[in-house]
Tab-separated table of C-alpha atoms and ligand atoms in Angstrom:
chain	number	residue	atom	x	y	z
A	1	MET	CA	7.935	-10.471	8.265
A	2	GLU	CA	10.682	-12.371	7.933
A	3	LEU	CA	9.391	-14.511	5.043
A	4	LEU	CA	8.790	-11.670	2.434
A	5	LYS	CA	12.546	-10.554	3.387
A	6	GLN	CA	13.220	-13.609	2.514
A	7	ARG	CA	11.885	-13.825	-0.867
A	8	ILE	CA	13.284	-10.518	-1.296
A	9	ARG	CA	16.386	-11.603	-0.668
A	10	GLU	CA	16.085	-14.200	-2.960
A	11	ALA	CA	14.371	-13.236	-5.786
A	12	GLY	CA	14.130	-9.055	-5.867
A	13	ILE	CA	16.546	-7.594	-8.014
A	14	ALA	CA	18.050	-3.869	-7.637
A	15	ARG	CA	17.374	-2.483	-11.203
A	16	THR	CA	18.329	1.557	-10.387
A	17	GLU	CA	19.277	2.936	-6.855
A	18	GLU	CA	15.922	2.841	-6.027
A	19	ILE	CA	13.542	0.661	-8.105
A	20	LEU	CA	13.279	-2.915	-6.521
A	21	ASP	CA	11.755	-5.286	-9.010
A	22	VAL	CA	9.371	-7.866	-6.902
A	23	SER	CA	7.910	-8.754	-9.887
A	24	THR	CA	8.649	-12.960	-10.157
A	25	PHE	CA	7.209	-12.683	-7.134
A	26	PHE	CA	4.933	-10.154	-6.208
A	27	ASN	CA	3.216	-8.108	-8.629
A	28	ALA	CA	3.332	-9.290	-11.945
A	29	GLN	CA	3.169	-13.337	-10.705
A	30	VAL	CA	1.840	-13.459	-7.406
A	31	ASP	CA	2.552	-16.381	-4.860
A	32	ALA	CA	-0.546	-16.477	-3.218
A	33	THR	CA	1.513	-18.791	-0.338
A	34	LEU	CA	3.734	-15.624	0.227
A	35	MET	CA	0.026	-13.301	-0.147
A	36	GLN	CA	-1.543	-15.435	2.531
A	37	ALA	CA	0.610	-14.657	4.869
A	38	ILE	CA	1.393	-11.044	4.605
A	39	GLY	CA	-2.330	-10.795	4.733
A	40	GLN	CA	-1.956	-12.719	8.265
A	41	ASP	CA	0.572	-10.769	9.563
A	42	PHE	CA	-1.979	-7.641	8.365
A	43	ALA	CA	-4.333	-9.333	10.294
A	44	ASP	CA	-2.217	-10.050	13.658
A	45	TYR	CA	-0.720	-7.147	13.875
A	46	PHE	CA	-4.304	-5.082	13.719
A	47	ALA	CA	-6.337	-7.134	15.729
A	48	ASN	CA	-5.992	-4.809	18.882
A	49	HIS	CA	-6.993	-1.685	16.108
A	50	GLU	CA	-10.494	-0.435	16.482
A	51	PHE	CA	-11.594	-0.861	12.468
A	52	ASP	CA	-14.445	-1.344	9.640
A	53	ALA	CA	-12.908	-1.902	6.772
A	54	PHE	CA	-9.604	-2.358	4.763
A	55	VAL	CA	-8.969	-0.022	2.249
A	56	THR	CA	-6.160	-0.118	-0.689
A	57	VAL	CA	-5.123	1.214	-4.537
A	58	GLU	CA	-5.234	-1.168	-7.118
A	59	SER	CA	-3.213	-3.264	-8.798
A	60	SER	CA	-0.759	-4.704	-6.102
A	61	GLY	CA	-1.930	-3.667	-3.463
A	62	ILE	CA	-5.204	-5.764	-4.297
A	63	ALA	CA	-3.563	-9.167	-3.496
A	64	PRO	CA	-2.024	-8.629	0.096
A	65	SER	CA	-4.667	-6.251	1.465
A	66	VAL	CA	-7.677	-9.438	0.121
A	67	PHE	CA	-5.575	-11.898	2.267
A	68	ALA	CA	-5.896	-9.504	5.289
A	69	SER	CA	-9.443	-8.842	4.304
A	70	LEU	CA	-9.645	-12.878	5.055
A	71	ALA	CA	-7.826	-13.002	7.644
A	72	ALA	CA	-9.498	-10.135	9.551
A	73	GLN	CA	-13.017	-10.936	8.584
A	74	LYS	CA	-12.985	-7.063	7.495
A	75	PRO	CA	-14.531	-6.224	4.141
A	76	LEU	CA	-12.200	-4.235	1.610
A	77	VAL	CA	-12.511	-1.439	-0.690
A	78	ILE	CA	-10.669	-1.167	-3.839
A	79	ILE	CA	-9.836	2.583	-4.412
A	80	LYS	CA	-9.863	2.658	-8.466
A	81	LYS	CA	-7.103	4.967	-10.613
A	82	SER	CA	-9.462	6.934	-12.937
A	83	GLN	CA	-8.111	9.896	-15.374
A	84	LYS	CA	-11.705	11.844	-15.318
A	85	VAL	CA	-13.039	13.732	-12.940
A	86	LEU	CA	-16.741	11.559	-12.806
A	87	ASP	CA	-19.906	13.407	-12.337
A	88	ASP	CA	-21.481	11.587	-10.206
A	89	PRO	CA	-21.990	12.548	-6.429
A	90	ARG	CA	-21.916	8.725	-5.448
A	91	TYR	CA	-18.126	8.820	-6.336
A	92	ILE	CA	-15.531	10.701	-4.346
A	93	GLN	CA	-12.195	11.721	-6.295
A	94	GLN	CA	-8.488	12.872	-4.581
A	95	GLU	CA	-6.025	14.025	-7.323
A	96	SER	CA	-2.709	11.767	-7.062
A	97	PHE	CA	0.519	11.902	-8.722
A	98	SER	CA	3.230	9.086	-8.949
A	99	PHE	CA	6.579	10.604	-8.067
A	100	THR	CA	7.722	6.562	-9.021
A	101	LYS	CA	5.893	6.614	-12.779
A	102	GLY	CA	5.382	9.659	-13.261
A	103	ASN	CA	1.915	9.405	-14.344
A	104	ALA	CA	-1.645	11.677	-12.406
A	105	TYR	CA	-4.603	10.351	-11.601
A	106	HIS	CA	-7.578	10.690	-9.517
A	107	LEU	CA	-8.263	8.030	-6.761
A	108	THR	CA	-11.858	7.377	-6.626
A	109	THR	CA	-14.368	5.074	-4.989
A	110	HIS	CA	-17.722	4.932	-4.346
A	111	LEU	CA	-19.499	7.136	-1.249
A	112	ASP	CA	-21.421	4.857	-0.113
A	113	PHE	CA	-18.531	1.583	0.738
A	114	ILE	CA	-16.873	4.627	3.416
A	115	GLN	CA	-18.718	6.771	4.483
A	116	GLY	CA	-17.758	7.763	8.875
A	117	LYS	CA	-16.213	4.617	8.463
A	118	ARG	CA	-13.016	3.819	10.075
A	119	ILE	CA	-10.011	2.397	7.828
A	120	ILE	CA	-7.005	0.841	7.474
A	121	LEU	CA	-5.043	0.863	4.651
A	122	ILE	CA	-2.750	-1.792	3.242
A	123	ASP	CA	-0.442	-1.148	0.389
A	124	ASP	CA	2.561	-2.538	-1.123
A	125	PHE	CA	5.059	0.059	-1.831
A	126	LEU	CA	5.996	3.382	0.798
A	127	ALA	CA	7.953	5.121	-1.526
A	128	GLN	CA	6.942	9.282	-0.959
A	129	GLY	CA	3.891	8.799	0.754
A	130	SER	CA	1.956	10.406	-1.520
A	131	VAL	CA	-0.550	7.773	-1.861
A	132	VAL	CA	-0.879	7.486	2.008
A	133	THR	CA	-1.575	10.774	2.221
A	134	ASN	CA	-4.236	11.011	-1.093
A	135	VAL	CA	-6.295	8.302	0.461
A	136	GLU	CA	-6.321	9.741	4.011
A	137	THR	CA	-7.524	13.404	2.112
A	138	LEU	CA	-9.781	11.326	0.032
A	139	LEU	CA	-11.847	9.437	2.689
A	140	ASN	CA	-11.898	12.329	4.260
A	141	LYS	CA	-14.014	13.782	1.658
A	142	ALA	CA	-16.222	10.832	2.802
A	143	ASP	CA	-16.096	11.995	6.780
A	144	ALA	CA	-14.438	8.396	7.388
A	145	THR	CA	-10.916	8.128	9.499
A	146	LEU	CA	-7.355	6.568	8.620
A	147	VAL	CA	-6.428	4.937	11.592
A	148	ALA	CA	-3.615	3.010	10.711
A	149	THR	CA	-1.515	2.126	7.529
A	150	GLY	CA	-0.313	-1.542	5.977
A	151	ILE	CA	2.890	-0.957	3.907
A	152	CYS	CA	4.584	-4.510	2.609
A	153	ILE	CA	7.884	-2.709	1.719
A	154	SER	CA	8.648	0.112	2.885
A	155	LYS	CA	11.549	1.993	0.498
A	156	ASP	CA	13.629	3.624	3.727
A	157	TYR	CA	15.566	5.818	1.439
A	158	GLN	CA	12.823	7.706	-0.065
A	159	PRO	CA	11.490	9.783	2.538
A	160	GLY	CA	7.850	8.462	2.553
A	161	PHE	CA	8.481	6.433	5.843
A	162	LYS	CA	10.271	9.087	7.805
A	163	LYS	CA	7.890	12.522	6.945
A	164	LEU	CA	4.179	9.610	8.013
A	165	SER	CA	5.880	8.724	11.458
A	166	ALA	CA	7.280	12.669	11.767
A	167	ALA	CA	3.265	13.712	10.943
A	168	GLY	CA	2.226	10.199	13.579
A	169	LYS	CA	0.623	8.590	11.767
A	170	ASP	CA	0.021	5.232	12.657
A	171	VAL	CA	2.194	3.353	9.736
A	172	TYR	CA	2.917	-0.635	10.442
A	173	CYS	CA	5.590	-2.010	7.041
A	174	GLN	CA	6.210	-5.264	7.112
A	175	VAL	CA	9.964	-5.261	5.562
A	176	HIS	CA	12.060	-1.608	5.982
A	177	VAL	CA	14.616	-1.566	2.756
A	178	THR	CA	17.156	1.014	3.129
A	179	GLY	CA	19.144	0.956	0.575
A	180	LEU	CA	19.694	-1.116	-2.583
A	181	ASN	CA	22.526	-1.421	-5.081
A	182	PRO	CA	22.234	-2.035	-9.366
A	183	GLU	CA	25.428	-3.103	-9.619
A	184	THR	CA	25.842	-6.191	-7.138
A	185	ASN	CA	22.109	-6.470	-6.508
A	186	ALA	CA	22.565	-6.017	-3.376
A	187	ILE	CA	19.326	-5.555	-1.481
A	188	HIS	CA	19.623	-3.916	2.029
A	189	ILE	CA	16.940	-4.731	4.757
A	190	LYS	CA	16.536	-3.695	8.173
B	201	LIG	P1	3.812	6.798	-2.825
B	201	LIG	O1	2.566	6.002	-3.212
B	201	LIG	O2	4.868	6.023	-1.960
B	201	LIG	O3	4.490	8.473	-3.177
B	201	LIG	O4	4.791	6.201	-4.042
B	201	LIG	P2	4.727	6.616	-5.186
B	201	LIG	O5	3.511	7.102	-5.834
B	201	LIG	O6	5.950	7.642	-5.844
B	201	LIG	O7	4.703	5.195	-6.037
B	201	LIG	C1	3.564	4.461	-6.293
B	201	LIG	C2	3.491	2.945	-7.060
B	201	LIG	O8	5.087	2.646	-7.350
B	201	LIG	C3	2.826	2.177	-6.735
B	201	LIG	O9	2.324	1.691	-8.317
B	201	LIG	C4	3.982	0.763	-6.341
B	201	LIG	O10	3.818	0.007	-6.177
B	201	LIG	C5	5.112	1.267	-7.249
B	201	LIG	N1	6.621	1.459	-6.824
B	201	LIG	C6	7.359	2.618	-5.889
B	201	LIG	N2	8.407	2.077	-5.536
B	201	LIG	C7	8.226	0.781	-6.644
B	201	LIG	C8	10.059	-0.199	-6.563
B	201	LIG	O11	10.292	-0.207	-6.038
B	201	LIG	N3	9.321	-1.556	-7.236
B	201	LIG	C9	8.381	-1.433	-7.382
B	201	LIG	N4	8.018	-3.412	-8.216
B	201	LIG	N5	7.066	-0.836	-7.504
B	201	LIG	C10	7.612	0.245	-6.812
B	201	LIG	P3	1.005	2.427	-8.421
B	201	LIG	O12	0.717	3.103	-9.143
B	201	LIG	O13	-0.020	1.989	-7.314
B	201	LIG	O14	0.497	1.061	-9.601
B	201	LIG	P4	0.109	-0.631	-9.172
B	201	LIG	O15	1.718	-1.026	-9.616
B	201	LIG	O16	0.112	-0.970	-8.411
B	201	LIG	O17	-0.922	-0.890	-10.965
């Protein structure tokens, strides 16, 4: 997706060899024009997929997925990160761990919103692939199916994209970053 590539080249910062800082336009300040274009690109890409709803995981996935939902005219369900196990049959949960942030949480959603549905997951970054795997497990608990995944930025130097592709998962990434150099701020994009 050319516009996202351009913004990453202009304003992305290689904080470390692994972390790409996109906070000036993506997840601290949000460029709504960019998000609208990202959402339209997802809607176009998934136009021939049969699905009932998008899901995303709070918080940085929300902006792109709201615009995807608007452009594709499909509902959007936001999966929350809860710190505790809820003793309430209206909710389903799946334990998850962020390798990037080093925190554990429970992906949590309302059963009624997803039960039996065909779902496309939208998320901002793909690193280890744990969110995708754990969202699929969560959906399966509600007899829902993960049809495909749309990612804004895949960090291909981390294992997520390779792992999911090898497992035969349908994953569309708008931008593939292949490497970062924090000393020169080089951001290598495929
Ligand atoms: P995985 O799902 O691919 O396994 O990734 P992992 O758990 O390791 O990390 C996911 C979290 O880390 C996400 O945030 C994602 O936005 C963030 N993240 C991963 N790599 C980068 C990066 O290079 N730059 C930035 N800025 N963020 C990165 P989150 O925990 O879902 O929280 P939120 O930021 O969406 O609130």
